[in-house]
mmCIF file of C-alpha atoms in Angstrom:
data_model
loop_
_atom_site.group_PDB
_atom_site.id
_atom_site.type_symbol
_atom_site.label_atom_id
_atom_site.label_comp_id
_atom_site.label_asym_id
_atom_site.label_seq_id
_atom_site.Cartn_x
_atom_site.Cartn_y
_atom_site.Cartn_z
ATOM 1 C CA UNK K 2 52.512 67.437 62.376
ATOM 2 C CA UNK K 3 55.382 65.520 62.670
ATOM 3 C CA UNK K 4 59.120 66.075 63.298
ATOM 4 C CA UNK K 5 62.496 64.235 63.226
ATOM 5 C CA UNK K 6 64.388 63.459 66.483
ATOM 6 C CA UNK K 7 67.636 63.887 65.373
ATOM 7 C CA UNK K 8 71.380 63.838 67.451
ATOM 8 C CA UNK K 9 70.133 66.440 69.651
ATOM 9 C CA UNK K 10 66.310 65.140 70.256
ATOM 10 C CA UNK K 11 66.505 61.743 71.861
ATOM 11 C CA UNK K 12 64.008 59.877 74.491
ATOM 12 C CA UNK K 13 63.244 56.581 76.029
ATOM 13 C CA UNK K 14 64.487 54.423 73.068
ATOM 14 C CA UNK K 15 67.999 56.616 72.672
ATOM 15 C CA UNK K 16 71.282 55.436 71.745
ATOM 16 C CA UNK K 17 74.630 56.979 73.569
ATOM 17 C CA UNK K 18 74.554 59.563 75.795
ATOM 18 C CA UNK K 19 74.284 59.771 79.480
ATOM 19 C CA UNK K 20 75.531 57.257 81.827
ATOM 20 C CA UNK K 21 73.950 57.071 85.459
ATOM 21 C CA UNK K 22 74.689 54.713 88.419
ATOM 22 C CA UNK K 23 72.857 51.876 88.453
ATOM 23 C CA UNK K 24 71.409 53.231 91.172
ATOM 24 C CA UNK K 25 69.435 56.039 89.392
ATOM 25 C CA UNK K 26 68.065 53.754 86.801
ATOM 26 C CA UNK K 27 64.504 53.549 85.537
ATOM 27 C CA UNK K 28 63.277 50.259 85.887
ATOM 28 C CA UNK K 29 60.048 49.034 84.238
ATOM 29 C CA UNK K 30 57.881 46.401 84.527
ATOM 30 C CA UNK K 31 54.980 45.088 82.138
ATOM 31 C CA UNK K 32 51.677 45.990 83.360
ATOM 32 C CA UNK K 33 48.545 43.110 83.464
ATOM 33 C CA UNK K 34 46.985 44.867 80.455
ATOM 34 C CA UNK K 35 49.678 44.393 78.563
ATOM 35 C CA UNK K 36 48.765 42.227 75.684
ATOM 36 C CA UNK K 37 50.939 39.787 72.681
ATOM 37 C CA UNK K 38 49.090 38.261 70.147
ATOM 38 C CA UNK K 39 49.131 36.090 66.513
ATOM 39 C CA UNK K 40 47.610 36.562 64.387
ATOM 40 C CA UNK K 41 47.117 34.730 61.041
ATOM 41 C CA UNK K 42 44.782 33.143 58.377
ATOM 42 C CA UNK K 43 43.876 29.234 57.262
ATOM 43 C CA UNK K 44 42.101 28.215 53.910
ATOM 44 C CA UNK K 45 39.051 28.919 56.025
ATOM 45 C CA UNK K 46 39.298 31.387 58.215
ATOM 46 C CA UNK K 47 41.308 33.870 60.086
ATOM 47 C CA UNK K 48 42.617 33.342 63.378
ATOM 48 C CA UNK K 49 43.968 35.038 66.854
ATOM 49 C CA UNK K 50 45.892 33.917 69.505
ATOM 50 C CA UNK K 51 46.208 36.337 72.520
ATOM 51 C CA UNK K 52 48.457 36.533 75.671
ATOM 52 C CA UNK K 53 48.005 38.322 78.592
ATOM 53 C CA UNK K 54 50.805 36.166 81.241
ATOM 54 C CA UNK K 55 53.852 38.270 80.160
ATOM 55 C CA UNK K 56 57.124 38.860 81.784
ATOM 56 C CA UNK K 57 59.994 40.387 81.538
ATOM 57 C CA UNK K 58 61.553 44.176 82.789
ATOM 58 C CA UNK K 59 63.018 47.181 80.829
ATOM 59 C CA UNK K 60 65.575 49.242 82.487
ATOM 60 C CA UNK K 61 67.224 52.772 81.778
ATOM 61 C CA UNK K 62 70.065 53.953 82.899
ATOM 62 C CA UNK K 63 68.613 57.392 83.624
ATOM 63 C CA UNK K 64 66.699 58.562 86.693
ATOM 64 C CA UNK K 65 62.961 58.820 85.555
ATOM 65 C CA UNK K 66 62.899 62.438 86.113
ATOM 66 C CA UNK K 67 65.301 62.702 83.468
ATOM 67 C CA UNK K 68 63.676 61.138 81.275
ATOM 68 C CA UNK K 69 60.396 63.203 82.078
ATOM 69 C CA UNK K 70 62.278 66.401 81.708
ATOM 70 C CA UNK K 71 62.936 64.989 78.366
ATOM 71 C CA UNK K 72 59.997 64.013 77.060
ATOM 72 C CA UNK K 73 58.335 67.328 78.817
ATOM 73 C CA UNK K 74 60.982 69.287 76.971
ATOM 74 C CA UNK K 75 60.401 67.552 73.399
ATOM 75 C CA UNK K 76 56.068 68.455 73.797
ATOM 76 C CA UNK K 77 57.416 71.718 74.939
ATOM 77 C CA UNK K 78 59.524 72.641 71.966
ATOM 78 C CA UNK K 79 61.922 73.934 74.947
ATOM 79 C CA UNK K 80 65.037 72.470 73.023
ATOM 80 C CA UNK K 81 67.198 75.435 73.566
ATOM 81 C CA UNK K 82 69.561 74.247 76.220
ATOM 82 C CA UNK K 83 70.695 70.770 74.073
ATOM 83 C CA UNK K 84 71.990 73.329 71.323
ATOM 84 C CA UNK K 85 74.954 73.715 73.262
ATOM 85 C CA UNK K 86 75.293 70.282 75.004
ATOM 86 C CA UNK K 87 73.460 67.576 72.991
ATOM 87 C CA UNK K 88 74.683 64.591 75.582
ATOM 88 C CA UNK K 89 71.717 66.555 78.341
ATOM 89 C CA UNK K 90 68.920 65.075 76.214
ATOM 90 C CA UNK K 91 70.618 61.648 75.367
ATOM 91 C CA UNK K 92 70.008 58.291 77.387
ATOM 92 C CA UNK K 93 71.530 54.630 77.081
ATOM 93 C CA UNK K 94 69.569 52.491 75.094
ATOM 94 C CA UNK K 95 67.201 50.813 76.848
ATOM 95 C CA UNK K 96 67.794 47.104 78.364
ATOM 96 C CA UNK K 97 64.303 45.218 77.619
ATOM 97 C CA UNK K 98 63.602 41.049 77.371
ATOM 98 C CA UNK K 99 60.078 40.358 77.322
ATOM 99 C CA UNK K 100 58.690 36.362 77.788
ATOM 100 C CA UNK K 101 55.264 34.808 77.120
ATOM 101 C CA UNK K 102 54.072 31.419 77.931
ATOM 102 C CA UNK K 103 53.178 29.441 74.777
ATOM 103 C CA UNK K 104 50.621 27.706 77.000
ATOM 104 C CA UNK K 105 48.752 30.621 78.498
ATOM 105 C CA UNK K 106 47.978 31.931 74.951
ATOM 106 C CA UNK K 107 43.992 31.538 74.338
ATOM 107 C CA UNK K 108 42.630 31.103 70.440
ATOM 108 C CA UNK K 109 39.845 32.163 68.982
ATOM 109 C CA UNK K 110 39.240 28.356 68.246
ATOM 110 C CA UNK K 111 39.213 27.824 71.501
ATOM 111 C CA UNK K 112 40.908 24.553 73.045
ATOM 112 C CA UNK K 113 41.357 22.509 69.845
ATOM 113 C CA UNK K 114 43.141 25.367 68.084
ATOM 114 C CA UNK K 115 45.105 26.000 71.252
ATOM 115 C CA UNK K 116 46.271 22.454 71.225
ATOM 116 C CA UNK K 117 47.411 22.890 67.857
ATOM 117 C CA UNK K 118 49.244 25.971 68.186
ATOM 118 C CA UNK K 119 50.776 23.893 71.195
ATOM 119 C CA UNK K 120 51.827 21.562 68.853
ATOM 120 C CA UNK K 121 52.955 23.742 66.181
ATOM 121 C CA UNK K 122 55.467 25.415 68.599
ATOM 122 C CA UNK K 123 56.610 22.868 70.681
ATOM 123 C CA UNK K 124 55.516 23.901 73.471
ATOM 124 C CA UNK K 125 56.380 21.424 75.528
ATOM 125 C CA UNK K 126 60.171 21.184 74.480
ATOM 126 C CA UNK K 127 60.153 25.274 74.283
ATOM 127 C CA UNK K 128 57.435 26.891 76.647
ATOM 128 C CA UNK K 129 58.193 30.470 76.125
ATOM 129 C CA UNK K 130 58.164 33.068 73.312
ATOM 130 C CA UNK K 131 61.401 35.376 73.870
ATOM 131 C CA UNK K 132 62.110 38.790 72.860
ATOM 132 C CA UNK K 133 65.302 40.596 73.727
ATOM 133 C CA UNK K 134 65.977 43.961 72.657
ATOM 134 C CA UNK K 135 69.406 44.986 71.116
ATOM 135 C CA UNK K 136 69.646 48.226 69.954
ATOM 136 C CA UNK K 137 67.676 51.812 68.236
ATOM 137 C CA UNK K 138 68.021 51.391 63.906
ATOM 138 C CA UNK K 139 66.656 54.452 63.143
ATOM 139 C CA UNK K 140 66.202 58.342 64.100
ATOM 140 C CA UNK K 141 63.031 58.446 66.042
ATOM 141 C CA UNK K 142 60.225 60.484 64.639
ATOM 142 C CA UNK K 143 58.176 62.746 67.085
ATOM 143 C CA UNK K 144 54.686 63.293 66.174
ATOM 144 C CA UNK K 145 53.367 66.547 67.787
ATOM 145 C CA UNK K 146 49.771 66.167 67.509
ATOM 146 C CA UNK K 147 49.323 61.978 68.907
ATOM 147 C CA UNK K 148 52.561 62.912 71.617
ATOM 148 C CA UNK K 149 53.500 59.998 70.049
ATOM 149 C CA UNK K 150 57.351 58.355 68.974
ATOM 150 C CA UNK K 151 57.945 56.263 66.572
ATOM 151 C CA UNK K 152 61.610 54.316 65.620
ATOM 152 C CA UNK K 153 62.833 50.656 64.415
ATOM 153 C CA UNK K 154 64.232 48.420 66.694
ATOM 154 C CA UNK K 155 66.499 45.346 66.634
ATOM 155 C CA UNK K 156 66.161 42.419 68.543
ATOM 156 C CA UNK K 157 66.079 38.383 69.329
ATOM 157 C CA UNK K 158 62.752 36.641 68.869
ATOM 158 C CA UNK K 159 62.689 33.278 69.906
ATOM 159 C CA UNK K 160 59.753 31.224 68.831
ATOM 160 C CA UNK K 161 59.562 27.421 68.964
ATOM 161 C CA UNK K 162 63.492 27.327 70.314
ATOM 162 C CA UNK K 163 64.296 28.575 67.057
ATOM 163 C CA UNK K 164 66.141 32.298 66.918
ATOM 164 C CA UNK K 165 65.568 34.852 64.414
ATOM 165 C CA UNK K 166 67.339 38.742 64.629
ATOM 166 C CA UNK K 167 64.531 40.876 63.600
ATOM 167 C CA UNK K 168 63.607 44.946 63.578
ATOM 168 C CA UNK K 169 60.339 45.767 63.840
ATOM 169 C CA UNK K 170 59.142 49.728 63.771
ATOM 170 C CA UNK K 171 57.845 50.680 67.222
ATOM 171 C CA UNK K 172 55.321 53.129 68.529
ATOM 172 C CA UNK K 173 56.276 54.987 72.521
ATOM 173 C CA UNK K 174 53.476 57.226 74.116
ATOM 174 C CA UNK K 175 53.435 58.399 77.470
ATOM 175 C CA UNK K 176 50.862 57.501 79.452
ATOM 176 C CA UNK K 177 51.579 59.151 82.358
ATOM 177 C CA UNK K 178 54.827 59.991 84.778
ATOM 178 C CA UNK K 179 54.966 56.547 85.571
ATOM 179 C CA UNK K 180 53.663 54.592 82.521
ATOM 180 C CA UNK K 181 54.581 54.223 79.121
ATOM 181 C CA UNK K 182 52.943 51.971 76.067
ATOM 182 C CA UNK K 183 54.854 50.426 73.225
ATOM 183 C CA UNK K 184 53.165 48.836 70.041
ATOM 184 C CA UNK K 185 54.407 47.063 67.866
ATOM 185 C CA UNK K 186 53.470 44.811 64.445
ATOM 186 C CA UNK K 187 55.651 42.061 63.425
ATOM 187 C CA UNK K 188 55.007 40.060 60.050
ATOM 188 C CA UNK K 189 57.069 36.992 60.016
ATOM 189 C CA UNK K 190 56.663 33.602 57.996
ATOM 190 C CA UNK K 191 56.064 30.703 60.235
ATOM 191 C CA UNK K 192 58.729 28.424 58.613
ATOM 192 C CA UNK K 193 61.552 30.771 58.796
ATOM 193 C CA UNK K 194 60.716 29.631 62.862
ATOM 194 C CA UNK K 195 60.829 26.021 61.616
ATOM 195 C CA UNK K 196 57.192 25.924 62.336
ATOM 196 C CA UNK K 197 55.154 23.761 60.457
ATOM 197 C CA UNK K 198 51.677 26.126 59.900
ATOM 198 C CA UNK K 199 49.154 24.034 61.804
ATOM 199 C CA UNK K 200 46.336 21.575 59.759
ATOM 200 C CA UNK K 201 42.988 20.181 61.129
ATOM 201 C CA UNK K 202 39.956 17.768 60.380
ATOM 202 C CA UNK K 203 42.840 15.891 58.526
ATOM 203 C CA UNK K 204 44.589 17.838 56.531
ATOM 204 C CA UNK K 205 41.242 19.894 54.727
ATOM 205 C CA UNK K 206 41.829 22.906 56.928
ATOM 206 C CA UNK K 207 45.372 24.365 56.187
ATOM 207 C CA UNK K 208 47.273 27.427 58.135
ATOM 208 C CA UNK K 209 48.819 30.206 56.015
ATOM 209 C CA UNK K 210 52.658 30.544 57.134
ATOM 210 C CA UNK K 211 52.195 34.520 57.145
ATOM 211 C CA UNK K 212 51.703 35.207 60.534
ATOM 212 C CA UNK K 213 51.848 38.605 62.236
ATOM 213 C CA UNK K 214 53.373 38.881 66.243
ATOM 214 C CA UNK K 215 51.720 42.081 67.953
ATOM 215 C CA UNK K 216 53.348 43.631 71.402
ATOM 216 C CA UNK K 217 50.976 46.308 72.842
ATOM 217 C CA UNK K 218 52.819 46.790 75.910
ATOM 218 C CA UNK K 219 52.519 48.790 79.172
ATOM 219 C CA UNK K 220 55.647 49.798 80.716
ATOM 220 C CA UNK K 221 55.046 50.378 84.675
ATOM 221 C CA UNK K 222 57.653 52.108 87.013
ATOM 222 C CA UNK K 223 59.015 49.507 89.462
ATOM 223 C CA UNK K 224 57.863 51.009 92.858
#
């Protein structure tokens, strides 16, 4: 079963709402097993470059208890008190920037397709894939049975020093008190990154430009 989170209904990924001092912000940092990969296809194969060296910090400007009380509220049903004063279940939008090394990605090719992808992004000019978050697009649907939340995003990705505004849809679950995943598919065309898709064995093995950027991301409580 699933329900719409409307004005009243909001958690981690909120718009408006409750200020807090800086102070009682959540701050979040990405867990080891968080993972970013590509994904794409060639005229011979398909292909997968992973990521596991990611940085970056997401902070909300809402003591985590709040946003607990929330979230335990919302699998509750216990909506009752928000009827009166909606701002109680609101929070800030989340601040979140996320950045990957282009040269700690491994590929299923192994080091000749990792030089390539190396090549293909200019690594060495522009080391780092870049994500900043801007802003909630949509109401965020709550669904009861997977206690899971799912809205579209915007944000900045930065791939090969080139910068695209995108929105992706998002998945949120809570893991626990302290931990939090968000997933996320991305299907974006090489060249609108000014990336040339990668050839081989001179010229006979071609990349497709359809390529498609996964986050699966674990959110960690800064201790």
């Amino acid at each position: 079963m699933r329900t719409f989170i409307g004005t009243i209904l909001v958690t981690l990924f909120a718009a408006g709402g409750v200020t807090s001092a800086a102070a009682d912000a959540a701050r979040f940092s990405i867990s080891p097993r968080s993972v970013l990969t590509l994904e794409g296809s060639s005229n011979v194969a398909r292909w997968r470059c992973t990521g596991t060296t990611l940085d970056g910090e997401a902070t909300v400007a809402a003591p985590l208890a709040k946003i607990n009380e929330v979230i335990d509220r919302i699998e509750d049903g216990d909506i009752g008190v928000w009827m009166s004063n909606p701002a109680e279940g609101r929070f800030p939008a989340p601040r979140f920037e996320l950045v990957v090394p282009v040269a700690s990605l491994r590929c299923s090719g192994g080091r000749p397709m990792e030089r390539d992808l190396n090549h293909a992004l200019r690594a060495q000019q522009y080391p780092r894939i870049e994500f900043q978050l801007d802003g909630v697009r949509d109401a965020i649907e709550h669904d009861i049975d997977q206690h899971l939340y799912r809205t579209s995003v915007g944000g900045h990705l930065v791939l090969a020093g080139t910068t695209r505004d995108i929105v992706v849809r998002v998945t949120a679950e809570r893991l626990s008190r302290r931990q939090f995943r968000i997933h996320a598919e991305l299907p974006v065309r090489m060249t609108q990154f000014r990336i040339e898709p990668p050839r081989a064995l001179f010229g006979m093995i071609q990349a497709h430009d359809e390529l498609v950027v996964t986050f699966d991301l674990i959110l960690e409580v800064l201790a």
